[in-house]
Structure formats: structure tokens, C-alpha cells
Coordinates of C-alpha atoms in Angstrom, one line a residue:
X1 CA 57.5 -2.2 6.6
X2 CA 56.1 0.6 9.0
X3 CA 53.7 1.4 6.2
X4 CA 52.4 -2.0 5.4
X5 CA 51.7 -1.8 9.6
X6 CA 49.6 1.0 9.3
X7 CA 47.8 -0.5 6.5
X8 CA 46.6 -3.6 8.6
X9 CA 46.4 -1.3 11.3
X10 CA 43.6 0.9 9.5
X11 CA 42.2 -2.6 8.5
X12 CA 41.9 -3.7 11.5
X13 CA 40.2 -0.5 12.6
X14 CA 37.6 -0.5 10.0
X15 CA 36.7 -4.3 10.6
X16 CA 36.2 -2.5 14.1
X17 CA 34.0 0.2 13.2
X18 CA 32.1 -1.9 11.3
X19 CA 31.8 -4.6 13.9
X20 CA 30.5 -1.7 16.8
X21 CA 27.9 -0.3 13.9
X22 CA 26.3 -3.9 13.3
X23 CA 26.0 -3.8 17.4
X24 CA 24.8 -0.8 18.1
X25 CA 21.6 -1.5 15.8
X26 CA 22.6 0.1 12.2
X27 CA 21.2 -0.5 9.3
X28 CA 23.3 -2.7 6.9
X29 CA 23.0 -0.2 4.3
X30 CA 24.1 2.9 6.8
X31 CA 26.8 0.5 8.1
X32 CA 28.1 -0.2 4.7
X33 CA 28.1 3.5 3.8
X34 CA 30.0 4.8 6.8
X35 CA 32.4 2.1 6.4
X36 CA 33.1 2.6 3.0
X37 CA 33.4 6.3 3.1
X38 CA 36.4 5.7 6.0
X39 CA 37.7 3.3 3.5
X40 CA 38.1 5.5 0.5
X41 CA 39.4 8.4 2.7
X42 CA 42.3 6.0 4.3
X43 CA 43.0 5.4 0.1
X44 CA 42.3 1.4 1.1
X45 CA 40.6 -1.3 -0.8
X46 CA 38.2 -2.6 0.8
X47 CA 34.6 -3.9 0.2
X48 CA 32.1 -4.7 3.1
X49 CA 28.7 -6.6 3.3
X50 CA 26.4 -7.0 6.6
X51 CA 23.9 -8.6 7.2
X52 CA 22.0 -9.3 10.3
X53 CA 24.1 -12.2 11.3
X54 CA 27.4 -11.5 9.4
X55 CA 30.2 -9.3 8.7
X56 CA 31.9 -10.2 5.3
X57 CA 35.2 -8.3 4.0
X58 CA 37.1 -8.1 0.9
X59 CA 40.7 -6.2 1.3
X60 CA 43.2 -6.1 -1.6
X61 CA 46.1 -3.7 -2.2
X62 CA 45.3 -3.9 -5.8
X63 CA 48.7 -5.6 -6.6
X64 CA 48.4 -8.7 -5.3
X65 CA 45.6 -11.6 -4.5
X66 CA 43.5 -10.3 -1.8
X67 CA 42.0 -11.8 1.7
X68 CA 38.5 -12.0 2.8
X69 CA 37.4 -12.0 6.7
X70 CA 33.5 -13.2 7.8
X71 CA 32.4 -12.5 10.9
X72 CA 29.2 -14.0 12.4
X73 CA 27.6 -12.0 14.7
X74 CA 24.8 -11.6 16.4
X75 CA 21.6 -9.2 15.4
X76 CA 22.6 -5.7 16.9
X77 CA 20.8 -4.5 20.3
X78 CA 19.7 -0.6 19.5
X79 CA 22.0 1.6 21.8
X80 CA 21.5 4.9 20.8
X81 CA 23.7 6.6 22.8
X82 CA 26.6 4.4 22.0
X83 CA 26.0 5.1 18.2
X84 CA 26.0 8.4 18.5
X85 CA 29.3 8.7 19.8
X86 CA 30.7 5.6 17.0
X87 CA 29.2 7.4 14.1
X88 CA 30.4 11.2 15.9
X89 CA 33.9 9.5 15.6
X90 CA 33.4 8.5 12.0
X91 CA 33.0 12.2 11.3
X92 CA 36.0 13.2 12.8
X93 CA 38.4 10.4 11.1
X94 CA 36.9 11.9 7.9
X95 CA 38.3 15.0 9.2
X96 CA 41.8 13.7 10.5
X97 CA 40.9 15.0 13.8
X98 CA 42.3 11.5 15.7
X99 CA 45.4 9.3 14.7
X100 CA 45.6 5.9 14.6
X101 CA 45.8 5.2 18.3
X102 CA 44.1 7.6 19.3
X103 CA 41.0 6.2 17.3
X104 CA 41.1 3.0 19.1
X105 CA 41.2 4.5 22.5
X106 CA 37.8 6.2 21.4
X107 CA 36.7 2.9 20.8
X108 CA 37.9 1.3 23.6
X109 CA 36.2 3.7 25.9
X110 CA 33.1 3.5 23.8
X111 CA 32.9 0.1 24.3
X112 CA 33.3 -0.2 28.3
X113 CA 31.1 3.8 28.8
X114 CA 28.2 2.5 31.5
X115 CA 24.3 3.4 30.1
X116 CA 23.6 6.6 30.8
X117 CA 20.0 5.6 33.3
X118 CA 20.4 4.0 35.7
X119 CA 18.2 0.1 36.3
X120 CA 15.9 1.8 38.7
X121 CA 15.2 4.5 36.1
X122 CA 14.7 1.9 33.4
X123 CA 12.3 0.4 35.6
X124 CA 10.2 3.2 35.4
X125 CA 10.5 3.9 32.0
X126 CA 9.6 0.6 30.8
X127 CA 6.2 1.1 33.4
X128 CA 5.1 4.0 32.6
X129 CA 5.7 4.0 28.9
X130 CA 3.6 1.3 29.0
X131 CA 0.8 3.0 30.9
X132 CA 1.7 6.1 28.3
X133 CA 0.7 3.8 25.1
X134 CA -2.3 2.2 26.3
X135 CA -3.8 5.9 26.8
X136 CA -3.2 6.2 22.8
X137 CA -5.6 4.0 21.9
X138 CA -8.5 5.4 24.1
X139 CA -8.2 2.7 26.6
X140 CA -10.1 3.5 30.1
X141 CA -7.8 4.7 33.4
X142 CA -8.1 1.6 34.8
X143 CA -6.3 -0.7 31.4
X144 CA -3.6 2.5 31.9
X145 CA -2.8 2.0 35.9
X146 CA -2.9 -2.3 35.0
X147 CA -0.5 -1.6 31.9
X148 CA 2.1 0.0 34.5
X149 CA 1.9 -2.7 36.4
X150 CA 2.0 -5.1 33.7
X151 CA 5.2 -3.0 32.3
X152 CA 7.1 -3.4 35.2
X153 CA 6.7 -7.0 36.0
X154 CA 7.8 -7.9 32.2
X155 CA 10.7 -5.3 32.7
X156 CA 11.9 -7.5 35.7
X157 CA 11.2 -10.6 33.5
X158 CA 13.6 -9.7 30.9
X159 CA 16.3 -8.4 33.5
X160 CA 15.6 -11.8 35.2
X161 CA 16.2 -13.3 31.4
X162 CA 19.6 -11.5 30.4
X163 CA 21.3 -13.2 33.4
X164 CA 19.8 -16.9 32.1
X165 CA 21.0 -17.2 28.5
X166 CA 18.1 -19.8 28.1
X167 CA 15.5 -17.8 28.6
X168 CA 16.2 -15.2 25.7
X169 CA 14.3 -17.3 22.8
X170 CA 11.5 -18.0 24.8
X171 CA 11.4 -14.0 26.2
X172 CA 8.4 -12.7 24.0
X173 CA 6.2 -15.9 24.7
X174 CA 7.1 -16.1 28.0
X175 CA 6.6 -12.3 28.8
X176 CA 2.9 -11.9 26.7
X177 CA 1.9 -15.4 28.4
X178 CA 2.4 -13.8 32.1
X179 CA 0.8 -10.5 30.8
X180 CA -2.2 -12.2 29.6
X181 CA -2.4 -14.4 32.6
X182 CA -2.6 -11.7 35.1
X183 CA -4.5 -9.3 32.5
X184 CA -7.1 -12.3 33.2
X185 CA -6.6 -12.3 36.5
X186 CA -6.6 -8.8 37.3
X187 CA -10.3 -8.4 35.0
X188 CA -12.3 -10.4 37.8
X189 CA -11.7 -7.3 40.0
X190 CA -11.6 -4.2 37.1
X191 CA -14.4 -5.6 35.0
X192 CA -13.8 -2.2 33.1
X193 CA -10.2 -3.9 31.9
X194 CA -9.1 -4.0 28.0
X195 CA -7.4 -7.5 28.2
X196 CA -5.9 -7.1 24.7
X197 CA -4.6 -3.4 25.5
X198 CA -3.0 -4.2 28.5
X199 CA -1.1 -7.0 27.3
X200 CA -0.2 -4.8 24.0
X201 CA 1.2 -2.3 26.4
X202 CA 2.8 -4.7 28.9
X203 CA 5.1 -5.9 25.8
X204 CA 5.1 -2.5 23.5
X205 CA 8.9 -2.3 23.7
X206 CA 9.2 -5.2 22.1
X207 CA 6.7 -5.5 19.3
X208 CA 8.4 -5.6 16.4
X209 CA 7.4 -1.4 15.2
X210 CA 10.9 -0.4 14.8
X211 CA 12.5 -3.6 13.4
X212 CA 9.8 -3.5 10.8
X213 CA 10.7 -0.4 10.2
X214 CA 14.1 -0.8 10.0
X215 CA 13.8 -3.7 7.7
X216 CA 11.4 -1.1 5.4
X217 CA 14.3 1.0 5.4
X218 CA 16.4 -1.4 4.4
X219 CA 14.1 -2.8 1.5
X220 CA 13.4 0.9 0.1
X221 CA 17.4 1.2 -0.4
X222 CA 17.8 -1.9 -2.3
X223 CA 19.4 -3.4 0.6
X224 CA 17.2 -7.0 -0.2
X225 CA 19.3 -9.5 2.3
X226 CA 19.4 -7.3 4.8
X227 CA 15.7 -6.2 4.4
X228 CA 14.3 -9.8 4.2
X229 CA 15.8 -11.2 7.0
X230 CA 15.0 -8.3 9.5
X231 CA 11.2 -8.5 8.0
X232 CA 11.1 -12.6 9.0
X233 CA 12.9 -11.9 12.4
X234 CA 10.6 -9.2 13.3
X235 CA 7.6 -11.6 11.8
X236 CA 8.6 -14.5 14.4
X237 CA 9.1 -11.9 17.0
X238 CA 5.4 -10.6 16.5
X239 CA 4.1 -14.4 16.5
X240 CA 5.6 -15.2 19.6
X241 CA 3.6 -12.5 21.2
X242 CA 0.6 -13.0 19.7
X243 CA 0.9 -16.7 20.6
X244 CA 1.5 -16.3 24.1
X245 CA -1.2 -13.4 24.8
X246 CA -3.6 -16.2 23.0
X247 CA -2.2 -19.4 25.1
X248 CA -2.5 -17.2 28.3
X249 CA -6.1 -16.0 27.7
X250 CA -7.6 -19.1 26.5
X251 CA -6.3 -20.9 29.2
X252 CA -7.5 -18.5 31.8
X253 CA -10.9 -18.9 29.6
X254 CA -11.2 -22.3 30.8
X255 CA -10.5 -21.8 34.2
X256 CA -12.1 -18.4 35.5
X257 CA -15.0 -16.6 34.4
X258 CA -13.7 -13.9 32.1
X259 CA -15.9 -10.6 31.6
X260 CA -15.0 -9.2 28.4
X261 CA -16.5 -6.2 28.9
X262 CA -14.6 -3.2 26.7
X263 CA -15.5 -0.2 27.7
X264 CA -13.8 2.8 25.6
X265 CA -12.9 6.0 27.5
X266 CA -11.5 8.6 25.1
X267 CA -9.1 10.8 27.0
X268 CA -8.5 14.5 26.1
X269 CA -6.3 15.7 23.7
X270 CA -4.1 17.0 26.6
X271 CA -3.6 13.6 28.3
X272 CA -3.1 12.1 25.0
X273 CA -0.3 15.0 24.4
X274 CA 0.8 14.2 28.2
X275 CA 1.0 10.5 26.8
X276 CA 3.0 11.1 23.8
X277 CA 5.5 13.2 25.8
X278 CA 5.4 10.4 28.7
X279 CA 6.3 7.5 25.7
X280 CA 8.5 9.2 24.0
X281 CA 11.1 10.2 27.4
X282 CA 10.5 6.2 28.4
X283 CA 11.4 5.1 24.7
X284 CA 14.7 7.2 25.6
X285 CA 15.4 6.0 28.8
X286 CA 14.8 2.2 27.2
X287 CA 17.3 2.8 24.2
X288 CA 19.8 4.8 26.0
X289 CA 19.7 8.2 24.1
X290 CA 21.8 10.9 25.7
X291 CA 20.2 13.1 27.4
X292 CA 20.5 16.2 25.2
X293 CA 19.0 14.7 22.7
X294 CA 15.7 13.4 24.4
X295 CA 14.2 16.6 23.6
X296 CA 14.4 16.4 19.9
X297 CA 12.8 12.7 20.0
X298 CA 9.9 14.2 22.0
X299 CA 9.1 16.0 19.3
X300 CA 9.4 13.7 16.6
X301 CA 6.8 11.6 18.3
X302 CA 4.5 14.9 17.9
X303 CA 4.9 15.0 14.6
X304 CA 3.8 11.6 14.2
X305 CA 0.7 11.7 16.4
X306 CA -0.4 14.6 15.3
X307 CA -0.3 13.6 11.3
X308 CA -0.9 10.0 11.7
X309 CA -4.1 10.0 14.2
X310 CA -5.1 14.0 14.0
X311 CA -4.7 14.8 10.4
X312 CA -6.0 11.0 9.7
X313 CA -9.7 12.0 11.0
X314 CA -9.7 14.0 7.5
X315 CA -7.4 12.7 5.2
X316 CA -8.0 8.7 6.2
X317 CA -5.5 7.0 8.0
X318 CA -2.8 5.8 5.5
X319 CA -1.9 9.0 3.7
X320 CA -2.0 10.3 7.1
X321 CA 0.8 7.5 8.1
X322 CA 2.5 8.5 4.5
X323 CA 2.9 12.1 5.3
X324 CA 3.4 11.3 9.3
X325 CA 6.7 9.0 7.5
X326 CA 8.1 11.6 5.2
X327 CA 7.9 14.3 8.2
X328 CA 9.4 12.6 11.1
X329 CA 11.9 11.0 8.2
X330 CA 13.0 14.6 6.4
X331 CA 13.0 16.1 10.7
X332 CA 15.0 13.2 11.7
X333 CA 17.7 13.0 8.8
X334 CA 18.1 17.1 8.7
X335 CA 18.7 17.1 12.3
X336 CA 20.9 14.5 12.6
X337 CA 22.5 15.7 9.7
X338 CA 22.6 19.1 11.5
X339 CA 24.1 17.7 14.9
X340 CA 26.1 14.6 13.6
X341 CA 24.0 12.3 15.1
X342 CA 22.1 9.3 13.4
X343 CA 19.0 9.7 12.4
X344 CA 17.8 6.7 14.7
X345 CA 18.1 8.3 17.0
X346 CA 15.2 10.6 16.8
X347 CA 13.0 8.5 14.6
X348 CA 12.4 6.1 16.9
X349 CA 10.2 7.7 18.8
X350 CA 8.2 8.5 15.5
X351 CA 8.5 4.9 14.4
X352 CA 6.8 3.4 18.1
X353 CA 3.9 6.3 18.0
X354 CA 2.7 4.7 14.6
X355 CA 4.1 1.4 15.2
X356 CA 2.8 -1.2 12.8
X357 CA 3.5 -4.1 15.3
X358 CA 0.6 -3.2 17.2
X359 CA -2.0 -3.0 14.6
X360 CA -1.1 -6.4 13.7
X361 CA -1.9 -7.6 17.2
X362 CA -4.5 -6.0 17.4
X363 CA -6.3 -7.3 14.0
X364 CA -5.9 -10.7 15.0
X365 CA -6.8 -10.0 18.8
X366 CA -9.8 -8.7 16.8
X367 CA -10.6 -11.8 15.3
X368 CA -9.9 -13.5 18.6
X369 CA -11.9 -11.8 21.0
X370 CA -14.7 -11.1 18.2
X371 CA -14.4 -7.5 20.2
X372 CA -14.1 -3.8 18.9
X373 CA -10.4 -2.5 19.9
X374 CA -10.2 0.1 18.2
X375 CA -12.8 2.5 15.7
X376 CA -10.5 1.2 12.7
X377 CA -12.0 -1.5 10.8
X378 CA -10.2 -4.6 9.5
X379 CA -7.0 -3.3 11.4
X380 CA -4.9 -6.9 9.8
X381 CA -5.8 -5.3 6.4
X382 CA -5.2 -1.4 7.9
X383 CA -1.4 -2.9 9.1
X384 CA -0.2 -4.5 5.8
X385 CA -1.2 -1.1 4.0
X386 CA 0.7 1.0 6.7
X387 CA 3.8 -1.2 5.8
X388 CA 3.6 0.4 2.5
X389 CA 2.8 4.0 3.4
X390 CA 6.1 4.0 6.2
X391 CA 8.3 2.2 3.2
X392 CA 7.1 5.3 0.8
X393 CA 7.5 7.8 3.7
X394 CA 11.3 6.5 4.1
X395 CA 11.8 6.2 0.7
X396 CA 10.9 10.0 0.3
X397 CA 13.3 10.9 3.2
X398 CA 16.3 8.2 2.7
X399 CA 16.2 9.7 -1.6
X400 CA 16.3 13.6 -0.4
X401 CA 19.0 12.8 2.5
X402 CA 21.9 11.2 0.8
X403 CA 25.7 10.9 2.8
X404 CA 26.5 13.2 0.1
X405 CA 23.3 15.4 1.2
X406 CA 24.4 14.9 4.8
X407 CA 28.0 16.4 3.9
X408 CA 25.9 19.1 2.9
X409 CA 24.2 20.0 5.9
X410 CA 27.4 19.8 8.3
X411 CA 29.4 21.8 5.8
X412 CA 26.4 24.1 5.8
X413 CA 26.3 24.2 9.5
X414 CA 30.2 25.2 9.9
X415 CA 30.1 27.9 7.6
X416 CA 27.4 29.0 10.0
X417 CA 28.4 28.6 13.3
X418 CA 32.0 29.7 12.1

């Protein structure tokens, strides 16, 4: 009897884990592996499939008809910091560090831990990083010091959203609409301002870059339902804002005098570097990373700016975003591998420096605004082809870096530091 308890005991525990994972913003595919290696060390049978919106579970004790649990739940919100520590506890259950009870406890005080910013500092974050990305694309001062302001009145939009449970499908229209409104607005005084840019900037945290990416990870590991319906989600997401940054122009079109006056202002390679730095401590702050490992994301960002945009001058852009991929992918997966800590959490900053979100916006502001963004021609054309060079990049990386691989590297590391 007391062992048939700790049997549904460790089931219920990995229905946890897995349940935690899918929240925290996993990958199915990652999910499914770390689930399934705690499975086969606790000697259960178990099988596991998630998906965006569900959990599903198969247990059996290999004697008699088993039992399947589904779970619906909700698309997982990226919390880096809260990962870390689920997938840092996975690691030590594979190496019977933490009994039974003590492994929900962990969970327990995963679950209620506070972020680790606080608002006001979020507040910034989301400002400035927005200011810090319009600088990338050679925008003039004046587009950077309106993108701040842009940033932070779409950070207290959302804030104002999260208490109004209505609001939340409408967010991404609502939020590019008010950009674009008072982009408009704001361009009758600063003649000089990039419309388009600002309004890219205003909403960069939540153009679809990473949840592309995340669904070209999935894709490149054969994880098809996953992978499909993170590519449509992240398609409507990047409609939305494309539809309310057109509705919001063209309706202050009619009413005011618009100048669309573009005027490029390429900023030194210092203030870009400045820039990269500035995004990549925001895009921290905005997913919760803990703080010793802000550092490390910094300079995966580097890596991709400095492939994707400097060494694309000579080799063209999409073998540039190919190599930029397979870098910040190989970096991210040997460090994490390194420190027990997922990957995501220092690819991210990789993935927004050459998000693919924003080229899309900006091909069909392109079209729109019959205006130059930026030097690259037929940018709609230039973002379906990145697609494909970050999918090859990951494939590269997620091939070399197995979980076996992984084992590797953290038996590798205790050998050393022992």
C-alpha cells in the first residue's frame, strides 16, 4: 500500500513539473524530454504530449489497463527566472538530491517566489528598450527619445490590461493603434519622426521574434503540433499589430496633415554597441532573468548583431542570419549546458536582435507608406528567407546539443570543478 502511494505520489509530481514547464514558456519538445527523463529515472510508465493548449498523459504500471489525464492550459507566459530554478530542480531529482516532499516544497516556493524587478524597474526597461531598438535600425535621435515615450505608455497599457481580463485579446491592436495615433500626433511637431519605427519600437516586446522562433525550434525537431500552432498564434499576433499601426495612421491621415518625411541618421558603431547592451539588460528585466545571468544574455545579443548586421555587409544578410543562429544557438546550449540553466534563457536576447517579427512589419509598412525604412530591399521577401536561415541555425545547434550531449557537459563540468 505505502508503495502504490508513492507511485501516485511521483505521478502526481511529474504531472506537476510538466504543468510549471508548459507555464514558464518551454518548448513542447524540451518539456516532453525533461519529463520523460524524470519518468524513466523514478522506473514509471508514463508517456506525455504538450501542446500549446494541452497537457495529455498516459500512466500504466505495465500490469494492468492504464489511465490517461488532459489538461487544457493556457499558452505559457516566458519566465525565465522561474524556469531556471524548475529545470535546476529537474537536475537534482535526477541526482536524488530531494525526496518526495521535499520536491514539492521546491515547487511550492517556486510557484509563490515574487519577480525579481521590481514594476517601476519594468517600467523602464520596457522604455528604454524601446528607445535601444529603434537606434538598430538607423532611426534619427528624435524616433529614439519618441520610442521611450511610446514604450512606456504601452507598458502602462498592458499593466492597465492584466487587471481587465477583457482587454488581453484586444492588447496588440489596441496598444499599435495608440502608438500609431500619437506617433501621428507627435510628427506635426518632430517632422524629423519615423512613424513606422516608433511604433515598431513602442510594441517590440511583443512582436512575435521569439514565438517564431520558438515555433522554428519546434518545427526543426519534428515536434509538428506544437510547431504549427505556435507559427499561427505568433502569425495573428503579428497581424494584430500590423492592423492597428495601419487603422491608427490612416485615420490620423484623414484628419491631420501628416509629413512623412524619413530622414535616416546612422549612429556610430559605439551607440549601436551602447544600444545592443541597453536592449539586451531591458529584454532581462521584461522576462525576469536572474540577475547573474543578465550578463551572459548581453553577450549573446553581441553575437548576433555583430554576425547578422556586421558580417552581413560582406557575406549578404541571410547567411549572415544562418551563422548569427548557429553561434548564439551552440553559445547558448553550451552554456546552459555548463551552468544548468535553459538555454532560453540566453538566446532570447539573440533571438529579439535579429527578430524576424519586425522585418515582417516593416515589408508591409513598406508597401504602406511607399517609404524606404530600411537599405534592405523587399524586406516581406528578406523575412520569409530569415525564417529559414534561424530554423537551419537551430537545427545546427538543437542536432549538436542533445539531453544526452547536455549530460555531457555537466558531467564534464564536475569532474572539473571537483
Amino acid at each position: 500500500m505505502e508503495i502504490e502511494f508513492e507511485i501516485e505520489e511521483k505521478y502526481r509530481l511529474v504531472v506537476r513539473l510538466a504543468k510549471m514547464l508548459h507555464k514558464y514558456g518551454t518548448s513542447s519538445f524540451r518539456v516532453e524530454a525533461y519529463v520523460t527523463e524524470v519518468v524513466e529515472h523514478w522506473n514509471l510508465n508514463c508517456d506525455i504530449l504538450d501542446s500549446p493548449t494541452s497537457l495529455s498523459f498516459s500512466f500504466s504500471d505495465g500490469k494492468h489497463d492504464g489511465k490517461a489525464l488532459l489538461i487544457r492550459s493556457k499558452p505559457g507566459e516566458i519566465n525565465l527566472g522561474a524556469l531556471t530554478k524548475v529545470t535546476k530542480l529537474i537536475y537534482h531529482i535526477l541526482e536524488d538530491r530531494y525526496t518526495l516532499v521535499e520536491i514539492d516544497d521546491e515547487l511550492n516556493k517556486i510557484e509563490s517566489e515574487r519577480p525579481y524587478y521590481s514594476s517601476f524597474v519594468e517600467f523602464l526597461s520596457f522604455a528604454l528598450g524601446s528607445g535601444g531598438f529603434s537606434l538598430l535600425y538607423d532611426s534619427n535621435w528624435v524616433t529614439c527619445f519618441i520610442s521611450v515615450f511610446l514604450g512606456g505608455i504601452v507598458y502602462l497599457l498592458w499593466k492597465f490590461a492584466m487587471k481587465h481580463t477583457y482587454m488581453i485579446g484586444m492588447f496588440e491592436i489596441l496598444s499599435a493603434f495608440i502608438s500609431a495615433v500619437l506617433a501621428s500626433v507627435l510628427s506635426l511637431f518632430f517632422p524629423t519622426l519615423s512613424i513606422p519605427i516608433a511604433i515598431l519600437s513602442a510594441v517590440i516586446v511583443y512582436v512575435p521574434g521569439l514565438s517564431i522562433s520558438l515555433a522554428l525550434e519546434e518545427l526543426s525537431s519534428r515536434g509538428l503540433l506544437a510547431g504549427t500552432a505556435r507559427l499561427m498564434d505568433a502569425f495573428v499576433v503579428l497581424i494584430k499589430l500590423i492592423v492597428g499601426a495601419l487603422v491608427g495612421v490612416q485615420l490620423m491621415e484623414k484628419l491631420l496633415e501628416i509629413p512623412h518625411n524619413y530622414i535616416v541618421d546612422p549612429v556610430t558603431p559605439i551607440t549601436k554597441g551602447l544600444a545592443i547592451i541597453l536592449l539586451s539588460f531591458c529584454i532581462a528585466v521584461l522576462f525576469n532573468v536572474q540577475k547573474r545571468e543578465v550578463i551572459f544574455g548581453v553577450i549573446s545579443g553581441f553575437i548576433a548583431y555583430l554576425c547578422s548586421y556586421m558580417l552581413g555587409q560582406y557575406i549578404g544578410m541571410i547567411p549572415a542570419i544562418f551563422m548569427a543562429s548557429v553561434l548564439v544557438g551552440v553559445y547558448s546550449c553550451l552554456l546552459g549546458g555548463w551552468r544548468d540553466v535553459p538555454s532560453l534563457v540566453y538566446i532570447v536576447q539573440g533571438i529579439i536582435i535579429m527578430v524576424p517579427g519586425s522585418r515582417s512589419y516593416i515589408g508591409i509598412t513598406d508597401f504602406y507608406f511607399s517609404q524606404p525604412i530600411s537599405t534592405t530591399e523587399n524586406m516581406g521577401q528578406s523575412a520569409l528567407f530569415m525564417f529559414a536561415a534561424i530554423m537551419g541555425g537551430l537545427i545546427i545547434s538543437n542536432s549538436i546539443f542533445t539531453m544526452d550531449n547536455m549530460k555531457r557537459i555537466r558531467e564534464v563540468r564536475k569532474r572539473m570543478c571537483h
